[in-house]
Tab-separated table of C-alpha atoms and ligand atoms in Angstrom:
chain	number	residue	atom	x	y	z
K	269	UNK	CA	7.859	-17.463	15.537
K	270	UNK	CA	5.880	-19.109	18.322
K	271	UNK	CA	3.068	-17.082	19.723
K	272	UNK	CA	1.155	-17.758	22.922
K	273	UNK	CA	-1.952	-19.725	22.084
K	274	UNK	CA	-4.388	-17.061	23.235
K	275	UNK	CA	-2.751	-14.698	20.791
K	276	UNK	CA	-3.229	-17.141	17.944
K	277	UNK	CA	-6.952	-17.221	18.554
K	278	UNK	CA	-7.096	-13.466	18.449
K	279	UNK	CA	-5.178	-13.409	15.194
K	280	UNK	CA	-7.605	-15.770	13.583
K	281	UNK	CA	-10.662	-13.769	14.504
K	282	UNK	CA	-9.352	-10.298	13.867
K	283	UNK	CA	-8.570	-8.625	10.587
K	284	UNK	CA	-6.264	-6.190	12.350
K	285	UNK	CA	-4.198	-6.938	15.417
K	286	UNK	CA	-1.843	-4.290	16.673
K	287	UNK	CA	-0.090	-5.127	19.884
K	288	UNK	CA	1.919	-2.605	21.885
K	289	UNK	CA	3.129	-0.598	18.882
K	290	UNK	CA	5.950	1.800	19.644
K	291	UNK	CA	7.437	4.245	17.208
K	292	UNK	CA	9.836	7.165	17.548
K	293	UNK	CA	11.027	9.749	15.071
K	294	UNK	CA	14.470	10.525	16.428
K	295	UNK	CA	14.044	11.566	20.038
K	296	UNK	CA	10.280	12.059	19.623
K	297	UNK	CA	8.242	9.061	20.739
K	298	UNK	CA	5.076	9.270	18.655
K	299	UNK	CA	3.471	5.923	19.489
K	300	UNK	CA	3.908	4.757	23.050
K	301	UNK	CA	2.330	1.343	23.043
K	302	UNK	CA	-0.805	1.248	20.915
K	303	UNK	CA	-2.874	-1.927	20.903
K	304	UNK	CA	-5.986	-2.429	18.839
K	305	UNK	CA	-7.992	-5.338	17.472
K	306	UNK	CA	-10.391	-4.898	14.611
K	307	UNK	CA	-12.884	-7.584	13.655
K	308	UNK	CA	-14.002	-8.291	10.117
K	309	UNK	CA	-16.606	-5.801	8.985
K	310	UNK	CA	-15.878	-3.350	11.757
K	311	UNK	CA	-15.532	0.359	11.113
K	312	UNK	CA	-13.186	2.141	13.503
K	313	UNK	CA	-12.833	5.902	13.718
K	314	UNK	CA	-9.593	7.356	15.083
K	315	UNK	CA	-9.814	10.840	16.478
K	316	UNK	CA	-7.445	13.066	18.407
K	317	UNK	CA	-5.540	16.300	18.277
K	318	UNK	CA	-2.950	17.103	15.689
K	319	UNK	CA	0.301	15.327	16.458
K	320	UNK	CA	-1.277	12.636	18.623
K	321	UNK	CA	0.021	9.914	16.303
K	322	UNK	CA	-3.112	8.946	14.346
K	323	UNK	CA	-1.507	9.067	10.896
K	324	UNK	CA	1.641	7.395	12.123
K	325	UNK	CA	-0.381	4.522	13.574
K	326	UNK	CA	-2.352	4.116	10.356
K	327	UNK	CA	0.804	4.187	8.271
K	328	UNK	CA	2.399	1.526	10.485
K	329	UNK	CA	-0.495	-0.765	9.638
K	330	UNK	CA	0.517	-1.042	5.976
K	331	UNK	CA	4.234	-0.689	6.528
K	332	UNK	CA	4.633	2.862	5.229
K	333	UNK	CA	6.291	3.450	8.592
K	334	UNK	CA	8.341	0.797	10.330
K	335	UNK	CA	7.597	0.143	13.969
K	336	UNK	CA	10.286	0.119	16.639
K	337	UNK	CA	8.569	-2.620	18.605
K	338	UNK	CA	5.256	-4.388	18.868
K	339	UNK	CA	3.341	-6.764	16.684
K	340	UNK	CA	1.117	-6.153	13.693
K	341	UNK	CA	-1.051	-8.726	11.974
K	342	UNK	CA	-3.291	-7.438	9.258
K	343	UNK	CA	-5.502	-9.169	6.714
K	344	UNK	CA	-3.785	-12.445	7.559
K	345	UNK	CA	-0.267	-11.116	7.084
K	346	UNK	CA	2.379	-10.538	9.721
K	347	UNK	CA	4.075	-7.179	9.314
K	348	UNK	CA	7.442	-7.615	7.690
K	349	UNK	CA	10.324	-5.467	6.584
K	350	UNK	CA	11.012	-7.768	3.664
K	351	UNK	CA	9.899	-5.966	0.518
K	352	UNK	CA	8.277	-9.015	-1.072
K	353	UNK	CA	6.314	-9.885	2.080
K	354	UNK	CA	5.315	-6.258	2.470
K	355	UNK	CA	3.946	-6.212	-1.066
K	356	UNK	CA	1.890	-9.319	-0.313
K	357	UNK	CA	0.453	-7.552	2.702
K	358	UNK	CA	-0.315	-4.371	0.791
K	359	UNK	CA	-2.330	-6.248	-1.801
K	360	UNK	CA	-4.890	-6.782	0.932
K	361	UNK	CA	-4.623	-3.435	2.716
K	362	UNK	CA	-5.704	-0.305	0.884
K	363	UNK	CA	-4.957	3.217	2.021
K	364	UNK	CA	-6.475	6.529	0.969
K	365	UNK	CA	-4.638	9.751	1.748
K	366	UNK	CA	-5.741	13.260	2.577
K	367	UNK	CA	-4.141	14.599	-0.622
K	368	UNK	CA	-5.640	11.905	-2.946
K	369	UNK	CA	-2.261	11.249	-4.609
K	370	UNK	CA	-3.716	10.166	-7.917
K	371	UNK	CA	-1.166	9.672	-10.679
K	372	UNK	CA	-1.572	12.873	-12.701
K	373	UNK	CA	-0.353	11.424	-16.006
K	374	UNK	CA	-2.981	8.678	-16.015
K	375	UNK	CA	-6.729	8.949	-16.498
K	376	UNK	CA	-9.081	8.011	-13.682
K	377	UNK	CA	-9.573	4.602	-15.275
K	378	UNK	CA	-5.849	4.048	-15.828
K	379	UNK	CA	-5.126	5.035	-12.225
K	380	UNK	CA	-7.473	2.289	-11.107
K	381	UNK	CA	-6.284	-0.345	-13.603
K	382	UNK	CA	-2.569	0.050	-12.883
K	383	UNK	CA	-2.224	-2.104	-9.773
K	384	UNK	CA	-4.622	-4.888	-10.817
K	385	UNK	CA	-2.684	-5.272	-14.086
K	386	UNK	CA	0.859	-4.759	-12.776
K	387	UNK	CA	0.500	-6.390	-9.363
K	388	UNK	CA	-2.146	-9.049	-9.809
K	389	UNK	CA	-1.438	-9.744	-13.454
K	390	UNK	CA	-5.023	-9.220	-14.525
K	391	UNK	CA	-5.674	-8.768	-18.212
K	392	UNK	CA	-6.310	-5.229	-19.416
K	393	UNK	CA	-9.831	-6.206	-20.420
K	394	UNK	CA	-10.702	-7.637	-17.010
K	395	UNK	CA	-9.039	-4.721	-15.239
K	396	UNK	CA	-10.954	-2.249	-17.374
K	397	UNK	CA	-14.291	-3.839	-16.445
K	398	UNK	CA	-13.286	-3.885	-12.806
K	399	UNK	CA	-12.147	-0.243	-12.932
K	400	UNK	CA	-15.430	0.729	-14.530
K	401	UNK	CA	-17.301	-1.117	-11.805
K	402	UNK	CA	-15.267	0.585	-9.065
K	403	UNK	CA	-15.811	4.007	-10.629
K	404	UNK	CA	-19.541	3.368	-10.757
K	405	UNK	CA	-19.472	2.372	-7.091
K	406	UNK	CA	-18.123	5.806	-6.201
K	407	UNK	CA	-20.572	7.546	-8.530
K	408	UNK	CA	-18.094	8.370	-11.279
K	409	UNK	CA	-18.992	5.781	-13.868
K	410	UNK	CA	-18.867	8.406	-16.616
K	411	UNK	CA	-15.420	9.829	-15.790
K	412	UNK	CA	-13.238	6.891	-16.806
K	413	UNK	CA	-11.203	8.945	-19.290
K	414	UNK	CA	-10.874	12.111	-17.222
K	415	UNK	CA	-7.431	13.137	-16.043
K	416	UNK	CA	-7.137	14.005	-12.334
K	417	UNK	CA	-6.670	17.719	-12.972
K	418	UNK	CA	-10.011	17.776	-14.758
K	419	UNK	CA	-11.775	16.500	-11.632
K	420	UNK	CA	-12.849	18.303	-8.486
K	421	UNK	CA	-11.183	17.422	-5.191
K	422	UNK	CA	-14.144	15.352	-4.130
K	423	UNK	CA	-14.133	13.472	-7.428
K	424	UNK	CA	-10.381	12.877	-7.221
K	425	UNK	CA	-10.765	11.489	-3.737
K	426	UNK	CA	-13.510	9.168	-4.917
K	427	UNK	CA	-11.260	7.947	-7.732
K	428	UNK	CA	-8.564	7.325	-5.107
K	429	UNK	CA	-11.048	5.220	-3.141
K	430	UNK	CA	-11.996	3.354	-6.310
K	431	UNK	CA	-8.291	2.742	-6.991
K	432	UNK	CA	-7.963	1.069	-3.596
K	433	UNK	CA	-11.178	-0.903	-4.071
K	434	UNK	CA	-9.976	-2.352	-7.368
K	435	UNK	CA	-7.399	-4.413	-5.476
K	436	UNK	CA	-10.289	-5.954	-3.509
K	437	UNK	CA	-8.627	-5.223	-0.176
K	438	UNK	CA	-9.610	-6.902	3.061
K	439	UNK	CA	-9.039	-3.695	5.009
K	440	UNK	CA	-9.172	-0.058	3.996
K	441	UNK	CA	-7.320	2.699	5.819
K	442	UNK	CA	-8.450	6.314	5.436
K	443	UNK	CA	-6.286	9.186	6.640
K	444	UNK	CA	-8.383	12.351	6.929
K	445	UNK	CA	-9.667	11.852	3.429
K	446	UNK	CA	-12.010	14.831	3.549
K	447	UNK	CA	-9.710	17.314	5.281
K	448	UNK	CA	-8.399	18.827	2.050
K	449	UNK	CA	-11.893	19.269	0.614
K	450	UNK	CA	-14.196	22.238	0.574
K	451	UNK	CA	-17.079	21.617	2.977
K	452	UNK	CA	-19.581	21.207	0.154
K	453	UNK	CA	-17.519	18.336	-1.292
K	454	UNK	CA	-16.961	16.295	1.873
K	455	UNK	CA	-20.470	14.862	1.756
K	456	UNK	CA	-19.991	12.991	-1.509
K	457	UNK	CA	-16.820	11.306	-0.206
K	458	UNK	CA	-18.314	10.436	3.177
K	459	UNK	CA	-21.333	8.957	1.392
K	460	UNK	CA	-19.021	6.581	-0.483
K	461	UNK	CA	-17.364	5.496	2.760
K	462	UNK	CA	-20.712	5.009	4.423
K	463	UNK	CA	-21.776	2.885	1.501
K	464	UNK	CA	-18.683	0.720	1.951
K	465	UNK	CA	-19.465	0.390	5.645
K	466	UNK	CA	-22.918	-0.905	4.794
K	467	UNK	CA	-21.377	-3.473	2.467
K	468	UNK	CA	-19.295	-4.780	5.352
K	469	UNK	CA	-15.859	-3.430	4.431
K	470	UNK	CA	-13.428	-3.416	7.344
K	471	UNK	CA	-12.180	0.139	7.719
K	472	UNK	CA	-10.054	2.322	9.956
K	473	UNK	CA	-10.529	5.983	9.441
K	474	UNK	CA	-8.739	8.933	10.913
K	475	UNK	CA	-11.245	11.752	10.830
K	476	UNK	CA	-12.227	15.124	12.175
K	477	UNK	CA	-15.846	14.562	11.183
K	478	UNK	CA	-17.318	13.774	14.594
K	479	UNK	CA	-20.883	13.407	13.336
K	480	UNK	CA	-19.741	10.950	10.715
K	481	UNK	CA	-17.683	8.931	13.214
K	482	UNK	CA	-20.611	8.728	15.556
K	483	UNK	CA	-23.018	7.636	12.859
K	484	UNK	CA	-20.887	5.254	10.821
K	485	UNK	CA	-18.119	3.897	13.052
K	486	UNK	CA	-18.852	0.890	15.215
K	487	UNK	CA	-16.154	2.023	17.596
K	488	UNK	CA	-14.346	5.295	18.029
K	489	UNK	CA	-10.864	5.606	19.449
K	490	UNK	CA	-9.410	8.738	20.963
K	491	UNK	CA	-5.655	9.019	20.657
K	492	UNK	CA	-3.661	11.340	22.823
K	493	UNK	CA	0.103	11.643	23.142
K	494	UNK	CA	0.795	8.391	21.360
K	495	UNK	CA	-1.573	6.149	23.257
K	496	UNK	CA	-5.213	5.150	22.989
K	497	UNK	CA	-6.612	7.317	25.687
K	498	UNK	CA	-10.183	6.164	25.462
K	499	UNK	CA	-12.213	4.089	23.068
K	500	UNK	CA	-15.452	2.227	22.768
K	501	UNK	CA	-18.705	1.759	20.851
K	502	UNK	CA	-19.396	5.071	19.130
K	503	UNK	CA	-22.818	5.724	20.587
K	504	UNK	CA	-21.548	5.331	24.131
K	505	UNK	CA	-18.231	7.033	23.344
K	506	UNK	CA	-19.820	10.260	22.183
K	507	UNK	CA	-22.723	10.348	24.629
K	508	UNK	CA	-20.764	9.518	27.751
K	509	UNK	CA	-17.086	10.331	27.327
K	510	UNK	CA	-15.418	9.166	30.518
K	511	UNK	CA	-12.088	10.962	30.684
K	512	UNK	CA	-11.836	14.731	31.078
K	513	UNK	CA	-9.379	14.832	28.166
K	514	UNK	CA	-11.888	13.310	25.752
K	515	UNK	CA	-14.637	15.548	27.127
K	516	UNK	CA	-12.446	18.573	26.474
K	517	UNK	CA	-11.532	17.345	23.001
K	518	UNK	CA	-15.126	16.718	22.001
K	519	UNK	CA	-16.130	20.140	23.299
K	520	UNK	CA	-13.420	21.766	21.202
K	521	UNK	CA	-14.292	19.765	18.084
K	522	UNK	CA	-18.066	20.071	18.236
K	523	UNK	CA	-17.993	23.586	19.636
L	211	UNK	CA	44.246	28.194	-55.345
L	212	UNK	CA	40.591	27.077	-55.081
L	213	UNK	CA	37.719	29.393	-54.461
L	214	UNK	CA	34.798	28.594	-52.220
L	215	UNK	CA	32.237	26.984	-54.501
L	216	UNK	CA	29.664	24.267	-54.437
L	217	UNK	CA	32.206	21.388	-54.121
L	218	UNK	CA	33.473	23.049	-50.940
L	219	UNK	CA	29.950	23.576	-49.741
L	220	UNK	CA	29.103	19.918	-50.327
L	221	UNK	CA	32.322	18.809	-48.663
L	222	UNK	CA	31.097	20.500	-45.491
L	223	UNK	CA	27.574	19.219	-46.054
L	224	UNK	CA	28.785	15.615	-46.266
L	225	UNK	CA	30.753	16.069	-43.053
L	226	UNK	CA	27.438	16.948	-41.413
L	227	UNK	CA	26.567	13.265	-41.258
L	228	UNK	CA	29.595	12.732	-38.998
L	229	UNK	CA	28.486	15.561	-36.738
L	230	UNK	CA	25.065	13.936	-36.587
L	231	UNK	CA	26.510	10.461	-36.088
L	232	UNK	CA	28.639	11.641	-33.178
L	233	UNK	CA	25.647	13.456	-31.732
L	234	UNK	CA	23.491	10.358	-31.990
L	235	UNK	CA	26.113	8.174	-30.329
L	236	UNK	CA	26.687	10.674	-27.525
L	237	UNK	CA	22.980	11.199	-26.953
L	238	UNK	CA	21.975	7.546	-27.008
L	239	UNK	CA	25.058	6.277	-25.185
L	240	UNK	CA	25.085	9.147	-22.722
L	241	UNK	CA	21.336	8.771	-22.308
L	242	UNK	CA	21.536	5.086	-21.425
L	243	UNK	CA	24.363	5.644	-18.944
L	244	UNK	CA	22.563	8.776	-17.715
L	245	UNK	CA	19.390	6.812	-16.940
L	246	UNK	CA	21.424	4.335	-14.913
L	247	UNK	CA	23.191	7.199	-13.115
L	248	UNK	CA	19.947	9.013	-12.309
L	249	UNK	CA	18.349	5.875	-10.924
L	250	UNK	CA	21.438	5.032	-8.877
L	251	UNK	CA	21.495	8.585	-7.539
L	252	UNK	CA	18.069	8.087	-5.953
L	253	UNK	CA	18.649	4.494	-4.843
L	254	UNK	CA	18.591	3.520	-1.200
L	255	UNK	CA	22.208	2.335	-1.317
L	256	UNK	CA	24.534	4.985	-0.006
L	257	UNK	CA	27.530	3.427	-1.745
L	258	UNK	CA	25.817	3.719	-5.128
L	259	UNK	CA	24.741	7.286	-4.449
L	260	UNK	CA	28.242	8.342	-3.457
L	261	UNK	CA	29.956	6.542	-6.326
L	262	UNK	CA	27.627	7.975	-8.973
L	263	UNK	CA	27.845	11.435	-7.473
L	264	UNK	CA	31.649	11.277	-7.557
L	265	UNK	CA	31.612	10.215	-11.207
L	266	UNK	CA	29.188	12.963	-12.187
L	267	UNK	CA	31.057	15.681	-10.293
L	268	UNK	CA	34.350	14.549	-11.766
L	269	UNK	CA	33.132	14.538	-15.354
L	270	UNK	CA	31.252	17.803	-14.994
L	271	UNK	CA	34.404	19.424	-13.651
L	272	UNK	CA	36.483	18.329	-16.607
L	273	UNK	CA	36.686	20.374	-19.834
L	274	UNK	CA	35.402	18.262	-22.701
L	275	UNK	CA	38.565	19.040	-24.672
L	276	UNK	CA	40.729	17.478	-21.959
L	277	UNK	CA	38.407	14.491	-21.720
L	278	UNK	CA	38.753	14.028	-25.457
L	279	UNK	CA	42.561	14.201	-25.299
L	280	UNK	CA	42.551	11.635	-22.525
L	281	UNK	CA	40.315	9.300	-24.511
L	282	UNK	CA	42.475	9.743	-27.590
L	283	UNK	CA	45.948	9.494	-26.082
L	284	UNK	CA	45.536	7.384	-22.949
L	285	UNK	CA	44.920	4.069	-24.764
L	286	UNK	CA	48.267	4.402	-26.516
L	287	UNK	CA	49.959	4.178	-23.111
L	288	UNK	CA	48.687	0.618	-23.031
L	289	UNK	CA	49.641	-0.054	-26.601
L	290	UNK	CA	46.181	0.499	-28.139
L	291	UNK	CA	45.531	2.747	-31.075
L	292	UNK	CA	42.069	4.251	-31.095
L	293	UNK	CA	40.525	6.029	-34.023
L	294	UNK	CA	39.531	9.665	-33.657
L	295	UNK	CA	35.846	8.806	-33.995
L	296	UNK	CA	36.034	6.174	-31.277
L	297	UNK	CA	37.840	8.520	-28.907
L	298	UNK	CA	35.401	11.343	-29.670
L	299	UNK	CA	32.378	9.060	-29.251
L	300	UNK	CA	33.599	7.782	-25.895
L	301	UNK	CA	34.488	11.244	-24.600
L	302	UNK	CA	31.166	12.721	-25.694
L	303	UNK	CA	29.266	9.783	-24.237
L	304	UNK	CA	30.995	10.133	-20.878
L	305	UNK	CA	30.390	13.869	-20.876
L	306	UNK	CA	26.712	13.569	-21.863
L	307	UNK	CA	26.051	10.818	-19.353
L	308	UNK	CA	27.086	13.040	-16.456
L	309	UNK	CA	24.966	15.973	-17.575
L	310	UNK	CA	21.917	13.973	-18.650
L	311	UNK	CA	22.208	11.974	-15.426
L	312	UNK	CA	22.057	15.216	-13.458
L	313	UNK	CA	19.074	16.530	-15.451
L	314	UNK	CA	17.125	13.313	-14.948
L	315	UNK	CA	18.113	12.938	-11.320
L	316	UNK	CA	16.606	16.310	-10.509
L	317	UNK	CA	13.484	15.447	-12.502
L	318	UNK	CA	13.087	12.215	-10.526
L	319	UNK	CA	13.573	14.103	-7.281
L	320	UNK	CA	10.970	16.665	-8.303
L	321	UNK	CA	8.199	14.042	-8.255
L	322	UNK	CA	6.464	14.341	-4.877
L	323	UNK	CA	7.211	11.665	-2.302
L	324	UNK	CA	3.481	11.079	-2.042
L	325	UNK	CA	3.537	9.620	-5.561
L	326	UNK	CA	6.091	6.991	-4.539
L	327	UNK	CA	4.162	6.315	-1.376
L	328	UNK	CA	0.789	5.773	-2.960
L	329	UNK	CA	2.334	3.554	-5.625
L	330	UNK	CA	4.119	1.558	-2.893
L	331	UNK	CA	0.847	1.279	-1.013
L	332	UNK	CA	-0.700	-0.321	-4.110
L	333	UNK	CA	1.859	-3.121	-3.741
L	334	UNK	CA	3.722	-2.227	-6.932
L	335	UNK	CA	7.265	-3.499	-7.239
L	336	UNK	CA	9.794	-0.637	-6.988
L	337	UNK	CA	10.788	-1.066	-10.641
L	338	UNK	CA	7.171	-0.784	-11.679
L	339	UNK	CA	6.723	2.263	-9.497
L	340	UNK	CA	9.571	3.846	-11.391
L	341	UNK	CA	8.435	2.577	-14.772
L	342	UNK	CA	4.733	3.400	-14.587
L	343	UNK	CA	4.391	6.186	-12.029
L	344	UNK	CA	7.590	8.160	-11.547
L	345	UNK	CA	9.423	7.961	-14.868
L	346	UNK	CA	6.521	9.117	-17.072
L	347	UNK	CA	6.119	12.225	-14.940
L	348	UNK	CA	9.871	12.819	-14.687
L	349	UNK	CA	10.346	12.432	-18.441
L	350	UNK	CA	7.736	15.103	-19.114
L	351	UNK	CA	9.431	17.384	-16.638
L	352	UNK	CA	12.889	16.802	-18.062
L	353	UNK	CA	11.914	16.988	-21.728
L	354	UNK	CA	12.707	20.677	-22.346
L	355	UNK	CA	16.140	20.551	-20.689
L	356	UNK	CA	16.913	17.231	-22.368
L	357	UNK	CA	16.267	18.690	-25.812
L	358	UNK	CA	18.242	21.750	-24.722
L	359	UNK	CA	21.173	19.539	-23.820
L	360	UNK	CA	20.894	17.727	-27.152
L	361	UNK	CA	21.640	21.086	-28.763
L	362	UNK	CA	24.698	21.375	-26.540
L	363	UNK	CA	25.890	17.953	-27.677
L	364	UNK	CA	25.585	18.928	-31.335
L	365	UNK	CA	27.824	21.912	-30.721
L	366	UNK	CA	30.204	19.965	-28.501
L	367	UNK	CA	30.942	17.522	-31.321
L	368	UNK	CA	32.975	20.370	-32.855
L	369	UNK	CA	35.624	19.660	-30.255
L	370	UNK	CA	36.327	16.365	-32.007
L	371	UNK	CA	37.947	18.472	-34.740
L	372	UNK	CA	40.915	18.980	-32.373
L	373	UNK	CA	41.860	15.309	-32.536
L	374	UNK	CA	41.496	15.407	-36.310
L	375	UNK	CA	38.051	13.907	-36.741
L	376	UNK	CA	36.383	15.364	-39.814
L	377	UNK	CA	32.986	16.570	-38.718
L	378	UNK	CA	31.730	19.912	-40.017
L	379	UNK	CA	34.010	22.179	-37.989
L	380	UNK	CA	37.086	20.236	-39.168
L	381	UNK	CA	35.671	20.200	-42.688
L	382	UNK	CA	35.343	23.984	-42.463
L	383	UNK	CA	38.977	24.263	-41.389
L	384	UNK	CA	40.096	22.122	-44.306
L	385	UNK	CA	38.080	24.174	-46.774
L	386	UNK	CA	39.373	27.355	-45.213
L	387	UNK	CA	42.969	26.164	-45.563
L	388	UNK	CA	42.431	25.198	-49.177
L	389	UNK	CA	40.556	28.325	-50.232
L	390	UNK	CA	42.092	30.917	-47.925
L	391	UNK	CA	38.537	32.040	-47.406
L	392	UNK	CA	37.893	31.402	-43.726
L	393	UNK	CA	34.898	33.716	-43.554
L	394	UNK	CA	32.854	31.904	-46.201
L	395	UNK	CA	34.009	28.524	-44.910
L	396	UNK	CA	33.032	29.114	-41.333
L	397	UNK	CA	29.845	30.972	-42.249
L	398	UNK	CA	28.835	27.848	-44.130
L	399	UNK	CA	29.690	25.771	-41.065
L	400	UNK	CA	27.722	28.127	-38.835
L	401	UNK	CA	24.729	27.904	-41.163
L	402	UNK	CA	24.709	24.132	-40.856
L	403	UNK	CA	24.902	24.218	-37.056
L	404	UNK	CA	22.111	26.747	-37.009
L	405	UNK	CA	19.954	24.739	-39.402
L	406	UNK	CA	20.190	21.722	-37.122
L	407	UNK	CA	20.047	23.462	-33.742
L	408	UNK	CA	17.385	26.086	-34.384
L	409	UNK	CA	14.455	23.666	-34.779
L	410	UNK	CA	15.581	21.874	-31.636
L	411	UNK	CA	15.802	25.026	-29.529
L	412	UNK	CA	12.342	25.931	-30.814
L	413	UNK	CA	11.125	22.481	-29.831
L	414	UNK	CA	12.633	22.906	-26.387
L	415	UNK	CA	10.910	26.267	-25.947
L	416	UNK	CA	7.629	24.843	-27.165
L	417	UNK	CA	7.882	21.888	-24.765
L	418	UNK	CA	8.582	24.281	-21.944
L	419	UNK	CA	5.645	26.543	-22.653
L	420	UNK	CA	3.364	23.564	-23.130
L	421	UNK	CA	4.462	22.119	-19.782
L	422	UNK	CA	3.802	25.480	-18.151
L	423	UNK	CA	0.390	25.873	-19.743
L	424	UNK	CA	-1.038	22.426	-19.521
L	425	UNK	CA	-1.313	20.042	-16.621
L	426	UNK	CA	0.881	17.086	-15.894
L	427	UNK	CA	-0.838	14.873	-18.450
L	428	UNK	CA	-0.091	17.226	-21.325
B	200	ATP	N1	8.461	11.344	9.076
B	200	ATP	C1	8.460	12.012	10.234
B	200	ATP	N2	9.610	12.503	10.754
B	200	ATP	C2	9.635	13.172	11.922
B	200	ATP	N3	8.554	13.407	12.675
B	200	ATP	C3	7.369	12.953	12.214
B	200	ATP	C4	7.261	12.241	10.984
B	200	ATP	N4	5.958	11.918	10.802
B	200	ATP	C5	5.296	12.416	11.851
B	200	ATP	N5	6.130	13.033	12.719
B	200	ATP	C6	5.752	13.655	13.998
B	200	ATP	O1	5.066	12.700	14.761
B	200	ATP	C7	4.013	13.284	15.477
B	200	ATP	C8	2.733	12.567	15.168
B	200	ATP	O2	2.417	12.785	13.819
B	200	ATP	P1	1.120	12.200	13.126
B	200	ATP	O3	1.158	12.643	11.730
B	200	ATP	O4	1.015	10.760	13.387
B	200	ATP	O5	-0.028	12.970	13.919
B	200	ATP	P2	-1.563	13.042	13.613
B	200	ATP	O6	-2.255	12.585	14.826
B	200	ATP	O7	-1.877	12.319	12.357
B	200	ATP	O8	-1.783	14.596	13.423
B	200	ATP	P3	-2.676	15.395	12.369
B	200	ATP	O9	-4.057	15.454	12.917
B	200	ATP	O10	-2.024	16.748	12.330
B	200	ATP	O11	-2.580	14.681	11.054
B	200	ATP	C9	3.993	14.759	15.094
B	200	ATP	O12	4.655	15.468	16.117
B	200	ATP	C10	4.786	14.797	13.840
B	200	ATP	O13	5.447	16.019	13.709
B	201	MG	MG1	-2.420	12.932	10.393
């Protein structure tokens, strides 16, 4: 496909390019033209009310949802419906879910080793070292042999992050990864994400943690009714929200 | 006239290997076809889903006895003679495949969609998703009912006696006819069925309670 030359330049600089993404579930239009560029090393927070399309947008970025129209380029891959091309893309794009979704029949270490061995063809020995390293990064170096149901929610979520990290992704997507956790456990997960931010990982995170978004995200994006209603550098975004809708949302979230 | 003695007892005992052989064929053959059916039932191809569903419904709606008659007599319409064991093995395999397919299909469906999704998101090939993520969990789920169905197969092999295959039920009939002592003959047969089935039903119960007690990795 031929793209206009200005678009090519954008593609080369950005890790994520989403251009005019539209998506409907039946008669319900959930994304009504979302465009977003993310540069390497940027951390983007996505906020908005329930049903505004945040998860759907995130899931479009790694092909878990198909888009009706619009363009997605991510980690150097064009979005595709072809299974093989989609798998290539997903090697470079990790996602962490609200409900952790660890594989319950595998230990923490085995959860992490699975994709490197089965997708990248790494040896078990190399994958084991890498899994151990990833577990240590999330502060669980001593829980390699623990099964998920022996771990707390916060620990499971950190294993899920380690599982994504083991593929050495170029982008990580987080969908409300602390929303299922008791308040006293959110801190340990957020600390891991903050650590990744410091190391320069490119991340998009849907979150309800306003303080965290403000502190860690380079930019924050407010989604409303399937569009990006307002967005900008986090400091400015939270101090001087421009639209009344964002002002109202922030009031309701921060209380 | 003969009385029921140890030769009669051993006659039935030796026929046990044919009961077990038929069981093994039906379980392995039906299991292999059943795996294929279960996987096709959850495939994305509508044609495959409909075709496999039709097959399973059809077989499940057919008495095994009739299926066995069909397998025994139908080939002769085309000029083939099949042995009783071949007809019984095919009928039992067809029957088991439909039921095992249904058991495993529901086990596969019981694995949360989120498991498929997170495995997909890790770039695993669909076959590897099935092999390493879904199947191990589904197998654990289906284990108790699979062993339970194995017990059914053992008992269903008795129907092969109708087409003259000498497994233990037929052996019991023969002994009964020779000794005019049906009670002893069939009590002996019953004892053999029980001896084989009882440990398996216990195993099935144990698997079930273990699955209920322990977590998914049990
Ligand atoms: N698979 C689906 N089928 C039908 N409707 C869906 C599906 N997924 C999402 N929706 C609908 O799309 C809308 C947007 O959902 P989405 O999950 O993207 O919202 P969200 O911003 O992530 O909300 P939340 O904060 O509750 O997670 C909602 O109205 C939701 O009910
Ligand atoms: Mg959501």
